[in-house]
Every structure is written in C-alpha cells, then in structure tokens.
Amino acid sequence: MKLERFKEKNPKKKFIIIFTVCCVLLLAGVFLYTSFAIFTEDKQFNVINGTYQDPGDLYFAVYIDGQITNTFPSKDSGYTLDTTQSSCTNGATVSWDNASWSAAVNFSNYSAGNMSRTKCTMYFKEMSFTDSILACNDTAANCIKDNASLSSEIVTDDPDNNARYIGANPNNYVWFNNELWRIIGVFNNIDNGSGTKETRLKIIRNEPIGKYSWDNKATGTGSSTSSYGSNDWSDSALQQVLNSGAYYNRTSGECPYGGKGATTSCDFSNNGLTEEAKSMISNAKWNLGGTANYTSSSNGLTSHFYGYERGTTVYSGRPTEWIGQIGLMYPSDYGYATSGGSSVNRSSCLATALYSWNNSSYSDCKNNDWLYDSSNYQWTLTPLSADSYSVFFVTSFVGNRNANYTYIAVSPALYLSSNVRISGGTGSSSSPFVLSL
C-alpha cells in the first residue's frame, strides 16, 4: 500500500475555529483587565457597618485630577476625595477619613454580585476653601486663618493682617445661639483680659435685636445736666443689657430708650443668649479709642478708624479699654468688609473717607459690603472724643449721634473662645458653619 502525506480536508474551517477561540480569549482578557487591572489591592482602610471575606476582596482605583494612579495622594498634597464622583460596587459606599487619611468603606448595604470582589473608584480633587476647613483638625480661628488664601472672600490687608470676610454676601454664616450669625474675621493677638494673647473668631448677629439707646443716663449736675447719655461703654445702659441684663440672661426686661433714663420693654426670652452659646464665649479686651475728626480722606479712612479704635484719644476721663464679652462692631469692621465693585474697587473704597461713602460716586463701596444694612442705622462701639455723649454709627456712611438716640439698631458682636471648632457646614446661609467645643 502506498503511503501518502495526510492532508487536512478543510484547513479553512480549522483556521476559523482557532481564530474564534483566540478572539474569545482576547476579549475575556480585555474584560478582566478593564474590570480589575486598574484596581489595586489596599489593606489599609476602615470598614464601617459590615464584613468582608478578606482584605484582598476590596480593591481601589484612584484618580487624581482625572489621571489614574496606584497610590492615594499624601496628606499635605492639597487634595481631597470628590464624593460626588467616587463609588463602589456591590452596594458599598466610600468616604474619606481625614483624621486617619484613609478610605472609609461602608458595607451596610453590601450585596455580592457575580464576582465577590468589591471595587471602589475614588476621584480626588484639589481642596477648596470649604474642603480645607472641614478637613482641618484645629480651632475654627486657625483653620480659617491658615486657609484664607484659598478663598476670594477673605483678605488680610489691615495693619495686623487679620483675616476678614469681604463682599456683598460672602459665605461667612455660622449657626450660633440657635440662629444665624456671621463671621467678621479672624483677629490676631486678642487679649483675653488676663494678658494672654489669642487668635479669636469675631462674629456678629445676622439681624439686629432691636433699636435702643446706646446710653441714656442723665449726666452732669445743675445747669450742666445733660439728657443725651454717656459715651462710656464700660458704664453704658446698652452694655449692661447685653452683658448682664435681659439679653444675656435670655429673659424679658427694660432696655434704654430715650433721654433721662427712659426705658422700653424688651423681651429676649426667645433670642437672648443660651447656655450653650455662653459656653463658647469668653472675655476679651475691647478697645474704646475714638476721634473728633473723620470727614476727610486725611482723617476718615478705614485705616484711620482702625488706629483711632486702638488709640487713647477719648473724652476726658473716659476709659480706653473694656474687658467683657458682648460688644458691637467698629467703624473699621464696616469699612474693611467691602470688596468694592466694577466702578469703584476695594482700594478706592479704602482710600475714601467712610463719611463720604453715601456719595453716589461711591455706591459700589456700601453695596458690596455685607455689613451694610439698607434698612437700619447700626450702633458701633466707638465714641466721638469731642464730647461726652456722642457715638459713631454706620449706615451707607459713618457718622455720629447722641447716645440716647432710639432709632439706631443693635447688632451684638463677640469674640468666640479660642478653642471653638468648626464641625460642619459650608458657610452659606442655607448651610452655615456648625460650631463645637
């Protein structure tokens, strides 16, 4: 029998089979790669409300600025987890623990799919100001001060580099005393009354508590008796209401209203200070310096008032300092709160006397100043040094009136204790910063 080489009857069919098998294997490999190759095992994580079979069952894919990487960003890199984009499979959820600087995976809704591995895709973004505040493990004052450069709403251009909120409506809201207050700024070297200098957060109530006289006692004797009141804050009737009277004690009582000691009923049983609020306040040394001249650019700029307030120019016998808890804003607080606008910028506003801000040419100054209240004149803490009874107020401009005037609103201001922290919120009016001790 003659031997011949074996020939495949249908070589084309064999090629198709082999090609098909290779394609299937290739597609399976691509699927497995896209499913798992970008995910790396990481055994350093927190597990919340659940269990998992083995640390190898949890994998992470980490993106920084949209670029895949195999490591988490370092703690001081300026990044944080973007929770709106990050997710896990199998019903797990992922968050970021700033204290331990690690992923926190919640398995409370875990449900294993066809594959037991849980994969978490985590996107990291550059920290915003709010992200940094909420990640900050320090006091509220230090957190805002240290991250001020991240916010366009905060400047540090006064003589002591205090960090102040500026603009028409910055995100400086805090929930305090069960109501909205706002942060004037972070102030350096505030004396707590015993000589210790601290960095403190200064806040002011978002709405006035009413319109009352700054003071209304009759002063002098005989023919020199005056019913205009006294501009000595340490002994003023309003100071007593705020620091030891009805407002401080969250009760009803009598408030100064008019000349010669006249009063009006005032009820603070719903909006006076709570015990929790009092626990967040401590004494501070408030400056009581004033001036007699302030109507021109040579003596009435915001920076001039900042110096007057901290100076020793007062009416004869008046104190230059007062140690207490509840005060009022200063004229300089009002001036430094502006951001200016398109026609008059901040620099031009600060180069214009506060007395002239009511001029229509400078409307951008007041209209972009969150401390401006178009509905009210507001008392300040600063006395006019030229007489014994006049006190500065702010409206669209800074002026002065007799201490017994009754149509000027009272907006309490205070320095929070140096150990107060921010534990939540974004600073907006709908999500104010949450304070805690």
Coordinates of C-alpha atoms in Angstrom, one line a residue:
M1 CA 0.0 0.0 0.0
K2 CA 1.4 3.3 -1.0
L3 CA 1.9 5.8 1.9
E4 CA 1.0 9.5 1.3
R5 CA 1.2 12.6 3.5
F6 CA -2.0 13.3 5.3
K7 CA -3.8 16.4 4.1
E8 CA -6.4 18.4 6.1
K9 CA -9.6 18.1 4.2
N10 CA -10.9 21.5 5.4
P11 CA -7.9 23.8 6.5
K12 CA -10.1 26.8 6.3
K13 CA -12.5 25.5 8.9
K14 CA -9.7 24.8 11.3
F15 CA -8.3 28.3 10.9
I16 CA -11.8 29.8 11.7
I17 CA -12.1 27.7 14.9
I18 CA -8.6 28.7 16.1
F19 CA -9.2 32.4 15.2
T20 CA -12.5 32.4 17.1
V21 CA -11.0 30.8 20.2
C22 CA -8.2 33.4 20.2
C23 CA -10.7 36.2 19.9
V24 CA -12.7 34.9 22.8
L25 CA -9.6 34.6 24.9
L26 CA -8.6 38.1 23.9
L27 CA -11.9 39.6 24.7
A28 CA -12.0 37.8 28.1
G29 CA -8.6 39.2 28.8
V30 CA -9.7 42.7 27.9
F31 CA -12.8 42.3 30.1
L32 CA -10.8 41.1 33.0
Y33 CA -8.2 43.9 32.6
T34 CA -10.8 46.6 32.4
S35 CA -12.7 45.1 35.3
F36 CA -9.7 44.6 37.6
A37 CA -6.4 45.7 36.2
I38 CA -6.8 49.4 37.2
F39 CA -7.8 48.4 40.7
T40 CA -5.1 47.7 43.2
E41 CA -5.4 45.9 46.5
D42 CA -5.1 48.2 49.5
K43 CA -5.3 46.7 53.0
Q44 CA -5.2 50.0 54.9
F45 CA -8.8 51.1 55.1
N46 CA -11.6 51.4 57.5
V47 CA -14.7 49.1 57.3
I48 CA -18.0 50.5 58.6
N49 CA -21.2 48.6 59.3
G50 CA -20.2 45.3 57.6
T51 CA -17.8 42.5 57.0
Y52 CA -15.8 41.2 54.1
Q53 CA -14.2 37.9 53.3
D54 CA -10.6 39.0 53.1
P55 CA -8.8 42.3 52.6
G56 CA -8.0 41.0 49.1
D57 CA -11.7 41.2 48.3
L58 CA -11.5 45.1 48.3
Y59 CA -9.8 46.9 45.5
F60 CA -9.3 50.6 44.8
A61 CA -8.9 52.6 41.6
V62 CA -7.5 56.0 42.4
Y63 CA -7.8 59.0 40.1
I64 CA -6.1 62.4 40.8
D65 CA -7.2 65.2 38.6
G66 CA -8.7 62.6 36.3
Q67 CA -5.4 60.7 35.9
I68 CA -5.2 57.1 37.1
T69 CA -2.6 56.4 39.8
N70 CA -1.8 53.5 42.2
T71 CA -1.5 55.5 45.4
F72 CA -3.6 57.8 47.5
P73 CA -2.5 61.5 47.5
S74 CA -0.4 62.4 50.6
K75 CA -2.0 64.2 53.5
D76 CA -0.4 67.5 52.7
S77 CA -0.8 67.4 49.0
G78 CA -3.9 69.7 48.9
Y79 CA -6.3 67.1 47.6
T80 CA -9.5 65.6 49.0
L81 CA -12.0 63.0 47.9
D82 CA -14.6 64.1 45.4
T83 CA -17.6 62.2 46.9
T84 CA -19.9 63.2 44.0
Q85 CA -17.9 61.0 41.6
S86 CA -16.5 58.3 43.8
S87 CA -18.4 55.0 44.2
C88 CA -18.1 51.3 45.0
T89 CA -19.6 48.1 43.5
N90 CA -21.8 45.6 45.4
G91 CA -23.8 48.3 47.3
A92 CA -20.8 49.5 49.3
T93 CA -20.1 53.2 49.6
V94 CA -16.8 55.1 50.2
S95 CA -15.9 58.2 52.1
W96 CA -12.7 59.8 53.3
D97 CA -11.4 59.8 56.9
N98 CA -9.3 63.0 57.2
A99 CA -8.1 62.1 60.7
S100 CA -6.5 58.7 59.6
W101 CA -6.1 59.9 56.0
S102 CA -7.6 56.7 54.6
A103 CA -10.7 55.4 52.8
A104 CA -13.7 54.5 54.9
V105 CA -15.9 51.9 53.2
N106 CA -19.4 51.3 54.4
F107 CA -20.8 47.8 53.8
S108 CA -24.2 48.3 55.4
N109 CA -25.9 47.8 52.1
Y110 CA -23.4 45.2 50.7
S111 CA -24.8 42.7 48.3
A112 CA -22.3 40.4 46.5
G113 CA -22.7 40.2 42.8
N114 CA -21.5 37.6 40.3
M115 CA -18.0 38.4 41.4
S116 CA -17.1 38.7 45.1
R117 CA -14.6 41.5 44.7
T118 CA -15.7 45.0 45.7
K119 CA -14.2 47.7 43.6
C120 CA -14.1 51.3 44.7
T121 CA -13.3 54.0 42.2
M122 CA -12.1 57.1 44.0
Y123 CA -11.6 60.5 42.4
F124 CA -9.5 63.1 44.2
K125 CA -9.7 66.9 43.5
E126 CA -7.9 69.9 44.8
M127 CA -9.2 71.1 48.1
S128 CA -11.5 74.1 48.0
F129 CA -11.6 76.5 51.0
T130 CA -14.6 74.7 52.4
D131 CA -12.9 71.3 51.9
S132 CA -9.9 72.5 53.8
I133 CA -12.0 74.0 56.6
L134 CA -13.8 70.7 57.1
A135 CA -10.6 68.7 56.9
C136 CA -8.8 71.0 59.3
N137 CA -8.0 69.4 62.7
D138 CA -7.6 72.7 64.5
T139 CA -9.5 75.6 66.1
A140 CA -12.1 77.5 63.9
A141 CA -9.9 80.6 64.0
N142 CA -6.7 78.8 63.0
C143 CA -8.5 76.8 60.3
I144 CA -9.9 79.9 58.6
K145 CA -6.7 81.9 59.1
D146 CA -4.4 79.2 57.7
N147 CA -6.6 78.6 54.6
A148 CA -7.6 82.2 53.9
S149 CA -5.5 82.3 50.7
L150 CA -7.9 79.7 49.2
S151 CA -10.9 82.0 49.4
S152 CA -11.5 85.1 47.3
E153 CA -13.9 86.2 50.0
I154 CA -11.2 86.7 52.7
V155 CA -8.4 89.3 52.8
T156 CA -5.6 90.1 55.2
D157 CA -4.8 93.7 54.4
D158 CA -5.5 95.5 57.6
P159 CA -2.5 96.7 59.7
D160 CA -2.4 93.5 61.8
N161 CA -3.1 91.1 58.9
N162 CA -6.4 90.0 60.4
A163 CA -8.4 87.7 58.0
R164 CA -11.6 89.4 57.2
Y165 CA -14.6 88.4 55.1
I166 CA -15.5 90.9 52.3
G167 CA -18.1 91.3 49.6
A168 CA -21.9 91.8 49.3
N169 CA -22.7 88.3 50.6
P170 CA -19.7 86.1 51.4
N171 CA -20.1 82.6 52.8
N172 CA -19.4 83.6 56.4
Y173 CA -22.5 82.4 58.1
V174 CA -22.3 80.4 61.4
W175 CA -25.0 78.7 63.4
F176 CA -24.7 80.2 66.9
N177 CA -27.2 80.7 69.7
N178 CA -29.7 78.7 67.6
E179 CA -29.7 81.4 64.9
L180 CA -27.6 82.8 62.1
W181 CA -24.6 84.9 62.9
R182 CA -21.8 86.0 60.6
I183 CA -18.0 85.9 60.8
I184 CA -16.4 89.4 60.7
G185 CA -13.0 87.8 60.7
V186 CA -10.1 86.1 62.5
F187 CA -8.3 88.5 64.7
N188 CA -4.8 88.1 66.0
N189 CA -3.4 88.9 69.4
I190 CA -6.7 89.4 71.2
D191 CA -6.1 89.9 74.9
N192 CA -8.4 87.6 76.9
G193 CA -8.5 90.0 79.8
S194 CA -5.6 88.4 81.7
G195 CA -2.8 89.4 79.4
T196 CA -2.8 86.2 77.3
K197 CA -2.9 87.0 73.5
E198 CA -5.0 84.6 71.4
T199 CA -6.3 84.2 67.8
R200 CA -10.0 84.6 68.0
L201 CA -13.0 84.5 65.7
K202 CA -15.2 87.6 65.8
I203 CA -18.8 87.2 64.9
I204 CA -21.9 89.4 64.7
R205 CA -25.6 88.6 64.8
N206 CA -27.1 88.5 61.3
E207 CA -30.1 90.5 62.3
P208 CA -30.4 93.4 64.9
I209 CA -32.1 92.5 68.2
G210 CA -34.0 95.8 68.2
K211 CA -33.5 99.6 68.3
Y212 CA -32.4 101.0 71.6
S213 CA -30.4 103.9 73.0
W214 CA -26.6 103.2 73.4
D215 CA -26.9 105.0 76.8
N216 CA -29.5 107.4 78.2
K217 CA -28.5 108.3 81.7
A218 CA -28.6 112.0 82.7
T219 CA -25.1 113.3 83.2
G220 CA -23.7 116.4 84.9
T221 CA -25.4 118.5 87.6
G222 CA -27.2 121.8 87.9
S223 CA -27.2 123.8 84.7
S224 CA -24.8 121.4 83.0
T225 CA -27.1 118.4 83.3
S226 CA -27.4 116.6 80.0
S227 CA -30.0 114.0 79.0
Y228 CA -28.0 112.9 75.9
G229 CA -26.5 109.9 77.7
S230 CA -22.8 109.0 78.2
N231 CA -20.4 107.6 75.6
D232 CA -18.6 105.5 78.2
W233 CA -19.2 101.9 77.0
S234 CA -18.0 100.4 80.3
D235 CA -20.9 102.0 82.1
S236 CA -23.5 102.3 79.3
A237 CA -27.0 101.0 79.7
L238 CA -26.8 99.0 76.5
Q239 CA -23.6 97.3 77.6
Q240 CA -25.4 96.2 80.8
V241 CA -28.4 94.8 78.8
L242 CA -26.0 92.8 76.6
N243 CA -23.6 91.5 79.3
S244 CA -25.6 91.1 82.5
G245 CA -29.2 92.1 81.7
A246 CA -32.2 90.7 79.8
Y247 CA -30.3 89.8 76.6
Y248 CA -27.5 88.0 78.4
N249 CA -29.9 86.1 80.7
R250 CA -32.5 85.3 77.9
T251 CA -35.3 87.0 79.7
S252 CA -37.6 90.0 79.4
G253 CA -36.8 93.3 81.0
E254 CA -36.3 97.0 80.3
C255 CA -34.0 98.5 77.7
P256 CA -32.7 102.1 77.4
Y257 CA -34.9 104.1 75.1
G258 CA -34.8 107.9 75.1
G259 CA -33.3 110.6 77.4
K260 CA -33.1 110.8 81.2
G261 CA -33.1 107.1 81.9
A262 CA -36.3 106.3 80.0
T263 CA -36.8 102.7 79.1
T264 CA -38.9 100.4 76.9
S265 CA -40.0 96.8 77.4
C266 CA -37.7 94.3 75.7
D267 CA -38.2 90.6 75.5
F268 CA -35.2 88.3 74.8
S269 CA -36.7 85.1 76.1
N270 CA -36.5 83.6 72.6
N271 CA -33.4 85.2 71.2
G272 CA -31.2 86.0 74.2
L273 CA -28.0 84.0 74.8
T274 CA -28.5 80.3 75.5
E275 CA -26.2 78.5 78.0
E276 CA -24.6 76.7 75.1
A277 CA -23.8 80.0 73.4
K278 CA -22.3 81.4 76.6
S279 CA -20.0 78.3 76.9
M280 CA -18.5 79.4 73.6
I281 CA -17.8 83.0 74.6
S282 CA -15.0 84.3 76.9
N283 CA -13.8 87.7 77.9
A284 CA -11.9 89.9 75.5
K285 CA -10.2 93.3 75.9
W286 CA -12.2 95.7 73.6
N287 CA -10.6 98.9 72.5
L288 CA -12.6 102.1 73.2
G289 CA -10.5 104.8 71.5
G290 CA -12.2 107.5 69.4
T291 CA -11.7 110.6 67.4
A292 CA -13.1 114.1 66.9
N293 CA -12.3 114.5 63.2
Y294 CA -13.2 112.0 60.5
T295 CA -14.8 113.6 57.5
S296 CA -12.0 113.8 55.0
S297 CA -9.5 111.5 53.3
S298 CA -6.8 112.8 55.6
N299 CA -8.5 111.6 58.8
G300 CA -11.5 109.5 58.0
L301 CA -10.3 106.4 56.1
T302 CA -11.0 102.9 57.3
S303 CA -7.3 102.6 58.3
H304 CA -7.6 105.8 60.3
F305 CA -10.5 104.4 62.3
Y306 CA -8.6 101.2 62.9
G307 CA -5.9 103.3 64.5
Y308 CA -8.4 105.5 66.4
E309 CA -10.1 102.5 67.9
R310 CA -6.9 101.2 69.3
G311 CA -5.7 104.6 70.4
T312 CA -6.1 106.6 73.6
T313 CA -8.0 109.6 72.2
V314 CA -11.1 109.8 74.3
Y315 CA -13.2 112.4 76.1
S316 CA -11.8 113.5 79.4
G317 CA -12.0 110.7 82.0
R318 CA -13.3 108.0 79.5
P319 CA -11.6 104.6 79.6
T320 CA -9.7 103.4 76.5
E321 CA -10.3 99.7 77.1
W322 CA -13.1 97.4 78.4
I323 CA -12.9 93.7 79.4
G324 CA -16.2 91.9 78.7
Q325 CA -18.0 89.5 76.3
I326 CA -20.6 91.2 74.2
G327 CA -19.8 94.3 72.3
L328 CA -20.7 95.9 68.9
M329 CA -18.9 96.3 65.6
Y330 CA -16.3 99.0 65.0
P331 CA -16.4 101.5 62.1
S332 CA -13.3 99.8 60.8
D333 CA -15.1 96.5 60.7
Y334 CA -17.7 98.1 58.4
G335 CA -15.0 99.7 56.2
Y336 CA -12.8 96.6 55.8
A337 CA -15.8 94.4 54.8
T338 CA -16.2 96.0 51.4
S339 CA -14.9 94.3 48.2
G340 CA -15.7 97.3 46.1
G341 CA -17.2 96.8 42.6
S342 CA -16.7 97.4 38.9
S343 CA -16.8 101.2 39.1
V344 CA -15.1 101.7 42.4
N345 CA -12.7 98.9 43.5
R346 CA -11.7 98.0 47.1
S347 CA -8.6 100.0 47.0
S348 CA -10.5 103.1 46.0
C349 CA -13.1 102.5 48.8
L350 CA -10.4 102.2 51.4
A351 CA -8.9 105.4 50.1
T352 CA -12.2 107.3 50.6
A353 CA -13.4 108.6 53.9
L354 CA -16.1 106.5 55.4
Y355 CA -18.1 109.7 55.9
S356 CA -18.3 110.1 52.1
W357 CA -19.5 106.6 51.2
N358 CA -23.1 107.8 50.9
N359 CA -22.0 109.8 47.8
S360 CA -23.5 108.2 44.7
S361 CA -20.0 108.1 43.2
Y362 CA -19.0 105.5 45.8
S363 CA -22.1 103.3 45.9
D364 CA -20.0 100.3 45.0
C365 CA -18.4 100.6 48.4
K366 CA -21.5 100.1 50.5
N367 CA -23.4 97.9 48.0
N368 CA -20.6 95.4 48.2
D369 CA -20.2 95.5 51.9
W370 CA -22.0 92.7 53.8
L371 CA -22.2 94.8 57.0
Y372 CA -24.2 97.5 55.2
D373 CA -27.9 97.3 56.2
S374 CA -30.0 99.4 54.0
S375 CA -32.9 99.2 56.5
N376 CA -31.1 100.3 59.6
Y377 CA -28.5 102.6 61.1
Q378 CA -26.3 100.5 63.4
W379 CA -24.5 101.4 66.6
T380 CA -20.8 100.9 66.8
L381 CA -18.6 100.7 69.9
T382 CA -16.6 103.8 69.1
P383 CA -17.2 107.1 70.9
L384 CA -16.7 110.6 69.4
S385 CA -13.9 112.1 71.6
A386 CA -15.1 115.7 71.1
D387 CA -17.8 115.4 73.7
S388 CA -19.2 113.2 76.5
Y389 CA -22.3 111.8 74.7
S390 CA -21.8 111.1 71.0
V391 CA -21.2 107.7 69.5
F392 CA -20.4 106.5 65.9
F393 CA -23.0 104.6 63.9
V394 CA -22.8 103.1 60.4
T395 CA -25.3 103.2 57.6
S396 CA -24.3 104.0 54.0
F397 CA -21.6 106.1 55.7
V398 CA -20.1 106.5 59.2
G399 CA -21.5 109.4 61.3
N400 CA -22.2 110.1 65.0
R401 CA -25.3 110.7 67.1
N402 CA -26.2 111.3 70.7
A403 CA -26.0 108.1 72.8
N404 CA -29.7 108.4 73.7
Y405 CA -31.0 108.2 70.1
T406 CA -33.6 105.5 69.8
Y407 CA -33.8 104.7 66.1
I408 CA -30.4 103.0 65.8
A409 CA -30.2 99.2 65.6
V410 CA -28.2 97.0 68.0
S411 CA -26.3 94.1 66.4
P412 CA -24.4 92.2 69.1
A413 CA -20.8 91.2 68.3
L414 CA -18.4 89.0 70.2
Y415 CA -15.2 87.0 70.1
L416 CA -15.7 83.3 70.3
S417 CA -13.5 81.3 72.8
S418 CA -10.2 80.4 71.2
N419 CA -11.0 76.6 71.5
V420 CA -14.2 76.7 69.4
R421 CA -14.0 74.5 66.3
I422 CA -16.0 74.1 63.0
S423 CA -17.5 70.7 62.7
G424 CA -19.7 71.1 59.7
G425 CA -21.5 73.3 57.2
T426 CA -20.2 75.3 54.2
G427 CA -20.6 78.8 55.5
S428 CA -23.6 79.6 53.2
S429 CA -26.9 80.9 54.7
S430 CA -28.6 77.6 53.9
S431 CA -25.6 75.6 55.3
P432 CA -23.9 77.7 57.9
F433 CA -20.7 76.6 59.7
V434 CA -21.5 74.4 62.7
L435 CA -19.6 75.3 65.8
S436 CA -18.5 72.9 68.6
L437 CA -16.1 72.8 71.5

